[in-house]
Short mmCIF file of C-alpha atoms and ligand atoms in Angstrom, two decimals:
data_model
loop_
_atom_site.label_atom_id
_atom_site.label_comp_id
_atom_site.label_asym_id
_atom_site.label_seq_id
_atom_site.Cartn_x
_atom_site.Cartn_y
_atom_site.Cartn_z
CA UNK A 1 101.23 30.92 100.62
CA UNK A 2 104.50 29.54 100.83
CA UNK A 3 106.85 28.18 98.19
CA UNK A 4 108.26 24.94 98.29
CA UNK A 5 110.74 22.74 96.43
CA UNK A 6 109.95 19.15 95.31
CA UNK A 7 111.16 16.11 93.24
CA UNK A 8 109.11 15.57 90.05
CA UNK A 9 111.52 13.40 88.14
CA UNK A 10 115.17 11.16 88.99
CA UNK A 11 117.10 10.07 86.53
CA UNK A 12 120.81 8.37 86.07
CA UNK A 13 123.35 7.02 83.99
CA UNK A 14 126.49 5.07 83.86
CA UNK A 15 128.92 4.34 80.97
CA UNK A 16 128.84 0.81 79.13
CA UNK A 17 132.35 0.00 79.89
CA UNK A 18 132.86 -2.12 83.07
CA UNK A 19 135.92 -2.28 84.78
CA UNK A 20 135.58 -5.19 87.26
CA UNK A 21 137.78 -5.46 90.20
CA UNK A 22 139.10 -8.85 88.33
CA UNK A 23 140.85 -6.44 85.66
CA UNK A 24 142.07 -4.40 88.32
CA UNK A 25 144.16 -7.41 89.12
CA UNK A 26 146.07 -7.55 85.85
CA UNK A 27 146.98 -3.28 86.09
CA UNK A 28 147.71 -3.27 90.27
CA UNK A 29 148.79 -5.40 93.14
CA UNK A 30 145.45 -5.82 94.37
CA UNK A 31 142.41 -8.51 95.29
CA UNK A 32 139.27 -8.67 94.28
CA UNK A 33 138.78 -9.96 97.89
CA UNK A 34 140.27 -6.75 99.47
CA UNK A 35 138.47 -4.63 96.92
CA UNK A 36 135.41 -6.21 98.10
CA UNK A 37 136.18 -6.49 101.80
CA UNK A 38 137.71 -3.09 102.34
CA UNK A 39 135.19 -1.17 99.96
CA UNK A 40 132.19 -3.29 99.54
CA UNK A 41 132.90 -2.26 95.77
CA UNK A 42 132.53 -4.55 92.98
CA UNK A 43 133.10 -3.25 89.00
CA UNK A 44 133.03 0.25 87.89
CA UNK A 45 131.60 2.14 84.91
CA UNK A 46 134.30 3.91 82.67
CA UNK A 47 133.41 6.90 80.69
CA UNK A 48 134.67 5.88 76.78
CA UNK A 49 137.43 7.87 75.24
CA UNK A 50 135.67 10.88 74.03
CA UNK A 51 132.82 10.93 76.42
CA UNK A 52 132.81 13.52 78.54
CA UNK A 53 130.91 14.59 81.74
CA UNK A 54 128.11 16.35 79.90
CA UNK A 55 127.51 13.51 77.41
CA UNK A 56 126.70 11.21 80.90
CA UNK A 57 124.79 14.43 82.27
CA UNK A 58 122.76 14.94 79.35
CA UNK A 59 121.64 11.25 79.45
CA UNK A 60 120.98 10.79 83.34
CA UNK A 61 118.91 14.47 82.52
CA UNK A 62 116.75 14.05 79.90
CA UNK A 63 115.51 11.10 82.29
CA UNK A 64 114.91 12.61 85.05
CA UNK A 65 112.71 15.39 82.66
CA UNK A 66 110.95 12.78 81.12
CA UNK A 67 109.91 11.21 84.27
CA UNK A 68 108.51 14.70 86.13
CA UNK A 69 106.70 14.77 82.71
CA UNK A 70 108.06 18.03 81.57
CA UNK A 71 110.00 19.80 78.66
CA UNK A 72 113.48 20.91 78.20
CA UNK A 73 111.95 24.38 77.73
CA UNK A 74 110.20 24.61 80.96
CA UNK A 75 113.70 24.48 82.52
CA UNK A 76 114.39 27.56 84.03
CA UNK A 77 117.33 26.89 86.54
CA UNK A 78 120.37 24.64 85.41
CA UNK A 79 123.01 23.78 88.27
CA UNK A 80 125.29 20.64 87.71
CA UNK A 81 127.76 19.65 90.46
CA UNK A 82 131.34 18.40 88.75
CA UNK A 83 134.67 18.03 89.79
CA UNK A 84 135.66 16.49 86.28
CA UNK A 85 134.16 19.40 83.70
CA UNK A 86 134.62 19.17 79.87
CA UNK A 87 136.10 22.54 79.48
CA UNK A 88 137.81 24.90 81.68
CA UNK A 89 134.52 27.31 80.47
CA UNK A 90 131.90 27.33 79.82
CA UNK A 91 130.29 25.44 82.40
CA UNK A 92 129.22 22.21 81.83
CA UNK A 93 125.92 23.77 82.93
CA UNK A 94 125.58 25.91 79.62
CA UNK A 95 126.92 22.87 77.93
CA UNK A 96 124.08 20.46 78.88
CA UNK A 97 121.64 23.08 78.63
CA UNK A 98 122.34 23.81 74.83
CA UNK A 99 122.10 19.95 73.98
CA UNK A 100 118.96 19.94 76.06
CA UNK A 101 117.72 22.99 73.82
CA UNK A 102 116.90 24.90 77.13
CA UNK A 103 119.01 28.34 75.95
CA UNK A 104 118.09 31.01 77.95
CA UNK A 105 117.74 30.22 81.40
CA UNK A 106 120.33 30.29 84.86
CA UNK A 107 122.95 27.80 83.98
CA UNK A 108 126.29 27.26 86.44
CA UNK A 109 128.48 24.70 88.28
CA UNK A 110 128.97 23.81 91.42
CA UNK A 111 132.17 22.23 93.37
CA UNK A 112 132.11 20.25 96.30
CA UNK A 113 133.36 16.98 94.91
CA UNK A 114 131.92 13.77 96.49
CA UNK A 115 129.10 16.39 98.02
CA UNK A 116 128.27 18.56 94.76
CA UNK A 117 125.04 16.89 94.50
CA UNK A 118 124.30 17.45 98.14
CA UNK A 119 125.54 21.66 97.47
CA UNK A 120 123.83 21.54 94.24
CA UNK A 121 120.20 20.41 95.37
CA UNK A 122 120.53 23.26 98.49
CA UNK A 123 121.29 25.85 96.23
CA UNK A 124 118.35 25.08 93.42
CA UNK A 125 115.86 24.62 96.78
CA UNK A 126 116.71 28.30 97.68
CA UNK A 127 116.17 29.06 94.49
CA UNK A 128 113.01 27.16 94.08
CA UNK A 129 111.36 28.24 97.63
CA UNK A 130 111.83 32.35 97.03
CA UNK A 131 109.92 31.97 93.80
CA UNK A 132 113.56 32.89 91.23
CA UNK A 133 113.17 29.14 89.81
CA UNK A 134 110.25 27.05 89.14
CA UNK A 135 111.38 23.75 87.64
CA UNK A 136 114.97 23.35 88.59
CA UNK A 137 117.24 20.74 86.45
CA UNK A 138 119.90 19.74 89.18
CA UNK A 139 122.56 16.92 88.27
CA UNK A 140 125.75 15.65 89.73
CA UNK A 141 128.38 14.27 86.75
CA UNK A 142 131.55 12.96 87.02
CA UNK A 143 134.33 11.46 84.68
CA UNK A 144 136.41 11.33 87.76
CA UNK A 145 138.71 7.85 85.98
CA UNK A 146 139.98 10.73 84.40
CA UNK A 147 141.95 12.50 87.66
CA UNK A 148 142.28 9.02 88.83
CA UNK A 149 146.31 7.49 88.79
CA UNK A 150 145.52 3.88 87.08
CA UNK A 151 148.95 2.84 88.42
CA UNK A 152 148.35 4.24 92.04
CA UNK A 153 146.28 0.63 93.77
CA UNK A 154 145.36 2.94 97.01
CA UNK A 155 142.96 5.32 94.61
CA UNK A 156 142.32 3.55 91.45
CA UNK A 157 139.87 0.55 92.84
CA UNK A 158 137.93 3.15 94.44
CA UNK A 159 136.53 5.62 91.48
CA UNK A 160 133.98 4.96 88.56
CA UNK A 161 132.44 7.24 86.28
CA UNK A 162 128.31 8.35 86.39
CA UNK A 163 125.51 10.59 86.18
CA UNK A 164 122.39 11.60 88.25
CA UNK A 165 120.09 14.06 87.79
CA UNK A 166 116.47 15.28 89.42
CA UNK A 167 113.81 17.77 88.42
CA UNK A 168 112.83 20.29 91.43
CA UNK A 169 109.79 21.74 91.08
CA UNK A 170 107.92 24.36 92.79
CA UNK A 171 105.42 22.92 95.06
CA UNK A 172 102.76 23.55 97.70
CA UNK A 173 103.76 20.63 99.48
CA UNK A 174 106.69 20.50 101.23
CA UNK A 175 109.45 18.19 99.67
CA UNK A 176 112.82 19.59 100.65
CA UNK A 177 112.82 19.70 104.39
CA UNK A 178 115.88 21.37 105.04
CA UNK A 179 119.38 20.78 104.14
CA UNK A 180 122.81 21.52 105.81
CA UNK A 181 126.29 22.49 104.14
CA UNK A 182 130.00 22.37 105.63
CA UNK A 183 133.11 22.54 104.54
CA UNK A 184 136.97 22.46 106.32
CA UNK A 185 139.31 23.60 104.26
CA UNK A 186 142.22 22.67 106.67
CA UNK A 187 141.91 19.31 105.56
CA UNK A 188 142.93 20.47 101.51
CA UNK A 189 145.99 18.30 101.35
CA UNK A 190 143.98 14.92 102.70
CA UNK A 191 142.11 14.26 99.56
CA UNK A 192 142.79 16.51 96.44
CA UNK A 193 144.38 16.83 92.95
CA UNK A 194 147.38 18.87 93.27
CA UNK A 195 147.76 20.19 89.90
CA UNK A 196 145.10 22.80 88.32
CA UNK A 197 145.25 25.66 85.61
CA UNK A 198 145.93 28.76 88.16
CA UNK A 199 149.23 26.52 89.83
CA UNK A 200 150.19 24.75 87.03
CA UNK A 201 150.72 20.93 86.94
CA UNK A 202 154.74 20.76 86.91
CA UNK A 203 154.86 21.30 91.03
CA UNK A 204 158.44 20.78 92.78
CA UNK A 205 156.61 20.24 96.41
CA UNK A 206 154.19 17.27 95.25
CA UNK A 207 155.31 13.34 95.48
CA UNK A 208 153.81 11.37 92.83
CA UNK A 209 151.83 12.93 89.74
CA UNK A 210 149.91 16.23 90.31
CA UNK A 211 147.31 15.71 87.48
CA UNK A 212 145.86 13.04 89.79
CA UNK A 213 144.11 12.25 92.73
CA UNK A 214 146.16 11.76 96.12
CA UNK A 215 144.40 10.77 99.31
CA UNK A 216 145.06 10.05 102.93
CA UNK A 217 142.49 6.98 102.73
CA UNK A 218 142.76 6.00 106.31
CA UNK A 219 142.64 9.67 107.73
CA UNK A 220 139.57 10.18 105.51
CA UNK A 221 137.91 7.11 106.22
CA UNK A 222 137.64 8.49 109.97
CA UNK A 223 136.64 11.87 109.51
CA UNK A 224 134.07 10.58 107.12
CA UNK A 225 132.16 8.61 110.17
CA UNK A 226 132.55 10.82 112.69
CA UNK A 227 131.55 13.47 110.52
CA UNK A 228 128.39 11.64 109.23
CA UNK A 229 127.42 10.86 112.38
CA UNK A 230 127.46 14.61 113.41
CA UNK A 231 125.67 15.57 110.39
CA UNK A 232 122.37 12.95 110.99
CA UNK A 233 121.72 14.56 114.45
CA UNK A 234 122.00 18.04 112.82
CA UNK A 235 119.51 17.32 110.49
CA UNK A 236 116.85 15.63 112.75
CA UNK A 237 117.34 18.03 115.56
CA UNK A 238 117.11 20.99 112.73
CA UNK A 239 113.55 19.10 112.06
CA UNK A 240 112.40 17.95 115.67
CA UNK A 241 112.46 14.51 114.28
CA UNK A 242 113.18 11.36 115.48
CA UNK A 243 115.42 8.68 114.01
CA UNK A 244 112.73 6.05 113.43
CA UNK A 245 111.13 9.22 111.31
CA UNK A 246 113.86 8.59 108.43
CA UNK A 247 112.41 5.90 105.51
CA UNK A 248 115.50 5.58 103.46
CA UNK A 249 119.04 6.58 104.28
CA UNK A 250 120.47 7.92 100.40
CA UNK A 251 123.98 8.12 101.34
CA UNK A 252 127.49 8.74 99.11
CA UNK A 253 128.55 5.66 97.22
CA UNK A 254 132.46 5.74 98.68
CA UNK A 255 132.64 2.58 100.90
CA UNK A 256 130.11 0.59 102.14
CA UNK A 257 131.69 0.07 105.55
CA UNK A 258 131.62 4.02 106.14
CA UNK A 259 127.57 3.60 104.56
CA UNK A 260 127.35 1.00 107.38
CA UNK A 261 128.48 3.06 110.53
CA UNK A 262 125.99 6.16 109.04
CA UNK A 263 123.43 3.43 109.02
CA UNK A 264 124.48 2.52 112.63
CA UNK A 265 124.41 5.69 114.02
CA UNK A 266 120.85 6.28 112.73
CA UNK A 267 119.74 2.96 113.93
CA UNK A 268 118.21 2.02 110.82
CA UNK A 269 117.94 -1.57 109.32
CA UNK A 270 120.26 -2.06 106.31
CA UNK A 271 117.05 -3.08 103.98
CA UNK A 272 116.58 0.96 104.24
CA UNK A 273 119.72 2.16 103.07
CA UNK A 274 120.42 2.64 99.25
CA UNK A 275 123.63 0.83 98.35
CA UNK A 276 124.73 0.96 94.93
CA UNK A 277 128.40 1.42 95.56
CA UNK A 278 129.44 -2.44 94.68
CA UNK A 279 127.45 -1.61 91.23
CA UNK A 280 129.63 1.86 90.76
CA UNK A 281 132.44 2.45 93.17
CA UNK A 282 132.55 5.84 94.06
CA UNK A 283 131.20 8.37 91.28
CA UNK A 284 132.09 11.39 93.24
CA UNK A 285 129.21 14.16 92.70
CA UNK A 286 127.29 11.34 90.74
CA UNK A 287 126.63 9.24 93.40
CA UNK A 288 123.58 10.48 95.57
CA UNK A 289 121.23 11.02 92.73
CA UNK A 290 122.63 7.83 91.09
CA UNK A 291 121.43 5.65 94.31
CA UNK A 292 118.20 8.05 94.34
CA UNK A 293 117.07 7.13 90.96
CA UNK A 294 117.53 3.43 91.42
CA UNK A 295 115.91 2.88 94.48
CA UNK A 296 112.99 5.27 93.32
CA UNK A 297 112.76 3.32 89.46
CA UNK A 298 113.07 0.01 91.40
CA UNK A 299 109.96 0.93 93.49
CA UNK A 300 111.45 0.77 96.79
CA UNK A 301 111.23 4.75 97.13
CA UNK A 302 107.69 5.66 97.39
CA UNK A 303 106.23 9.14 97.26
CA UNK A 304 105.73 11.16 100.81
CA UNK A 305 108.69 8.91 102.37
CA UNK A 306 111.25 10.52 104.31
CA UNK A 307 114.50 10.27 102.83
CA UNK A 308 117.89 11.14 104.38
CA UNK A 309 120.73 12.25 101.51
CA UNK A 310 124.29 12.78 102.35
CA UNK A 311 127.84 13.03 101.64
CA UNK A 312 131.12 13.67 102.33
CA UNK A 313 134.38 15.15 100.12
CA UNK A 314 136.83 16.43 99.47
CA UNK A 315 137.52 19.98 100.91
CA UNK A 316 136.65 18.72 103.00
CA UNK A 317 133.07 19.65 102.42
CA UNK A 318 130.06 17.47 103.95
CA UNK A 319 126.23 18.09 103.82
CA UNK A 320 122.79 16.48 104.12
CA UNK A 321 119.01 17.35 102.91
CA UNK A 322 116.26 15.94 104.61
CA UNK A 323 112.83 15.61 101.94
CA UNK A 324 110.01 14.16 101.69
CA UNK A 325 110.05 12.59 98.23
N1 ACO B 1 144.78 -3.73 97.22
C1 ACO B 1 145.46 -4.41 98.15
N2 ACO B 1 146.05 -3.81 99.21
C2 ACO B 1 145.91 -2.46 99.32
C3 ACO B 1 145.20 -1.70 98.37
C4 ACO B 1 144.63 -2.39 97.27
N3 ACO B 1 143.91 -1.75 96.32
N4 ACO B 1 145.22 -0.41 98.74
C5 ACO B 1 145.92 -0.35 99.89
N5 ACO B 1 146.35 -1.60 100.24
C6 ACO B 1 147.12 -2.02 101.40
C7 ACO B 1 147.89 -0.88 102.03
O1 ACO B 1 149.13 -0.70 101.37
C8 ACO B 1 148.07 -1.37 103.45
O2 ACO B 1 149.12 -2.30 103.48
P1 ACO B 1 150.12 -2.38 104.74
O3 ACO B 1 149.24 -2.73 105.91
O4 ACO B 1 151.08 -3.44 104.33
O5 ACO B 1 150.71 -1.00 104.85
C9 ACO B 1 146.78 -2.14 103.73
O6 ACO B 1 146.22 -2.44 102.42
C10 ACO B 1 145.76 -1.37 104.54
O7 ACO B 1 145.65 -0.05 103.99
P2 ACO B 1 144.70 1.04 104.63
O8 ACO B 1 144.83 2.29 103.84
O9 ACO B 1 144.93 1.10 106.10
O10 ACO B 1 143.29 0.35 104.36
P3 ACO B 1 141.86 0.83 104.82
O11 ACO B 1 141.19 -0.26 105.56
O12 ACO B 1 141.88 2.20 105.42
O13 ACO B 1 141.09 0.95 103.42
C11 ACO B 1 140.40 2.64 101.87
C12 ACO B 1 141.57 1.84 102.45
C13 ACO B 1 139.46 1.69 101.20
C14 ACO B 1 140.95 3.64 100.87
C15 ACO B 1 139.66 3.39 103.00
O14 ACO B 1 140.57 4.04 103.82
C16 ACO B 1 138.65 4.37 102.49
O15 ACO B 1 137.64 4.00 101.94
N6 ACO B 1 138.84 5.67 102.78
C17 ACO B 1 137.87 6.69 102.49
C18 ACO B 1 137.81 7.08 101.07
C19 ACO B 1 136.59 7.98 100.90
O16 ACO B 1 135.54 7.71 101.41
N7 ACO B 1 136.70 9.06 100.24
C20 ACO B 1 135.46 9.87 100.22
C21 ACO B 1 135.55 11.00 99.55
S1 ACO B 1 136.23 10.78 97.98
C22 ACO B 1 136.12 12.33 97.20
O17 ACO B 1 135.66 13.30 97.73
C23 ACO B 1 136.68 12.43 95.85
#
């Protein structure tokens, strides 16, 4: 019989501290009527000083194990997607799985920025379906205000900090459907953080500060439709499905009118799109499973409905996964 993957458990969480566009007009010159007009975003969660990525990912995952019912200790497969990590090594992977008290089993990172969640969740499904993992922890946490340049208006009303997380489990029943990863590395200088530990972050050839966050918004904005757009009839051709097949449309949190034109393109009613992005802003990795959980502990989610996830980074990379929750 075949092996397949399946979400037991969603969990999330964000930060108490609220930044709300409002403040943002005290630090930049900025509106919170372009905030809201251009982004469709409203406040932000900031990660406290101190907290770190895994202290957001160990709270968004011991929700989602509590809700598939299990045990840190039935964990065998840890894979957290992060752009912001707490050290250089180890992974925040083998961090969050020593505070969960799940020593022992597969524990590693992934990088895709805003579609780590999307990379992370295809690789624990290949793990899950050929039998090496059988109750996957998968969780995409960022503490991305910290690469963010609060000086810089173009970037800084954009970002928030946040956790998601979900248990996949091995199944009989088909959850995962299929998913689909890209990535264009021609388009590095578009979005990205200059800086890192291999170049350094004193760099001669970079305007403005290389520890930060620099981005192309406008150039982004339209590869991020047209890209979208490409990637839902991937997906449904990949499945010999239909459009009108898809219940819920779980996209990235980065701007609700880029949310809108996926929606468009997939000719599906805005009541079946999760938008949390006026809640969060854009949490990078943490935003999928952040929309996930809230729309599944909010009861509009229900289980065997087709659900469409996707996102789109920096890299660029860009991916989707079709399930059946
Ligand atoms: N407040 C007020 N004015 C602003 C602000 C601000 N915060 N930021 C820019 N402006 C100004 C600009 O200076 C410009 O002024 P000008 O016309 O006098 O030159 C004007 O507003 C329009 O700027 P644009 O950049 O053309 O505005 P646009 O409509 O493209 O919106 C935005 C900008 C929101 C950044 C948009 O381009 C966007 O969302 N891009 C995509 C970002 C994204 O999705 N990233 C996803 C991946 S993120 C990741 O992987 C980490």
């Amino acid at each position: 019989m075949n092996t397949f993957s399946r979400i037991t458990g969603t969990g999330s969480y964000l930060p108490e501290k609220i930044l709300s566009n409002k403040d943002l007009e005290s630090m930049v010159d900025t509106s919170d009527q372009w905030i809201r007009e251009r982004t469709g975003i409203v406040k932000r969660h900031i990660a406290a000083d101190g907290q770190t990525t895994c202290d957001l990912a160990q709270q968004a995952a011991q929700l989602a194990i509590e809700a598939a019912g299990k045990t840190p200790r039935e964990i065998d497969l840890i894979v957290v997607a992060t752009t912001t990590p707490d050290k250089v090594f180890p992974s925040t992977a083998c961090l969050l799985q020593q505070r969960l008290n799940a020593n022992g089993c597969a524990a590693f990172d992934v990088q895709a920025v805003c579609t780590g969640f999307i990379y992370a969740l295809s690789v624990a499904d290949k793990f899950v379906s050929t039998g090496a993992a059988h109750c996957a922890l998968v969780v995409g946490a960022e503490t991305f205000s910290r690469v963010v340049d609060w000086t810089d208006r173009s970037t800084c009303v954009l970002f928030g900090d946040g956790a998601g997380a979900v248990v996949l489990e091995a199944s009989e029943v088909q959850g995962i459907l299929s998913s689909h990863l890209h990535a264009d590395g021609a388009y590095e200088n578009l979005l990205h953080v200059p800086g890192g530990i291999s170049r350094g972050f004193d760099l001669a050839d970079t305007e403005g500060d290389p520890r930060y966050t620099h981005m192309k918004g406008n150039e982004v904005f339209k590869m991020a439709v047209n890209t979208l757009g490409r990637i839902v009839d991937e997906t449904l051709n990949a499945n010999g499905m239909k459009k009108s097949d898809v219940d819920w449309l779980v996209p990235h949190q980065a701007n609700i009118r880029i949310i809108n034109a996926t929606a468009r393109k997939l000719n599906i009613s805005m009541e079946k799109v999760v938008v949390t992005v006026d809640q969060h802003g854009n949490t990078s990795a943490a935003s999928v499973p952040l929309a996930l959980d809230t729309a599944v502990r909010d009861g509009r989610i229900q289980r065997d409905e087709v659900l469409l996830l996707e996102a789109f980074g920096g890299g660029f990379t860009w991916g989707s996964v079709l399930l059946r929750y």
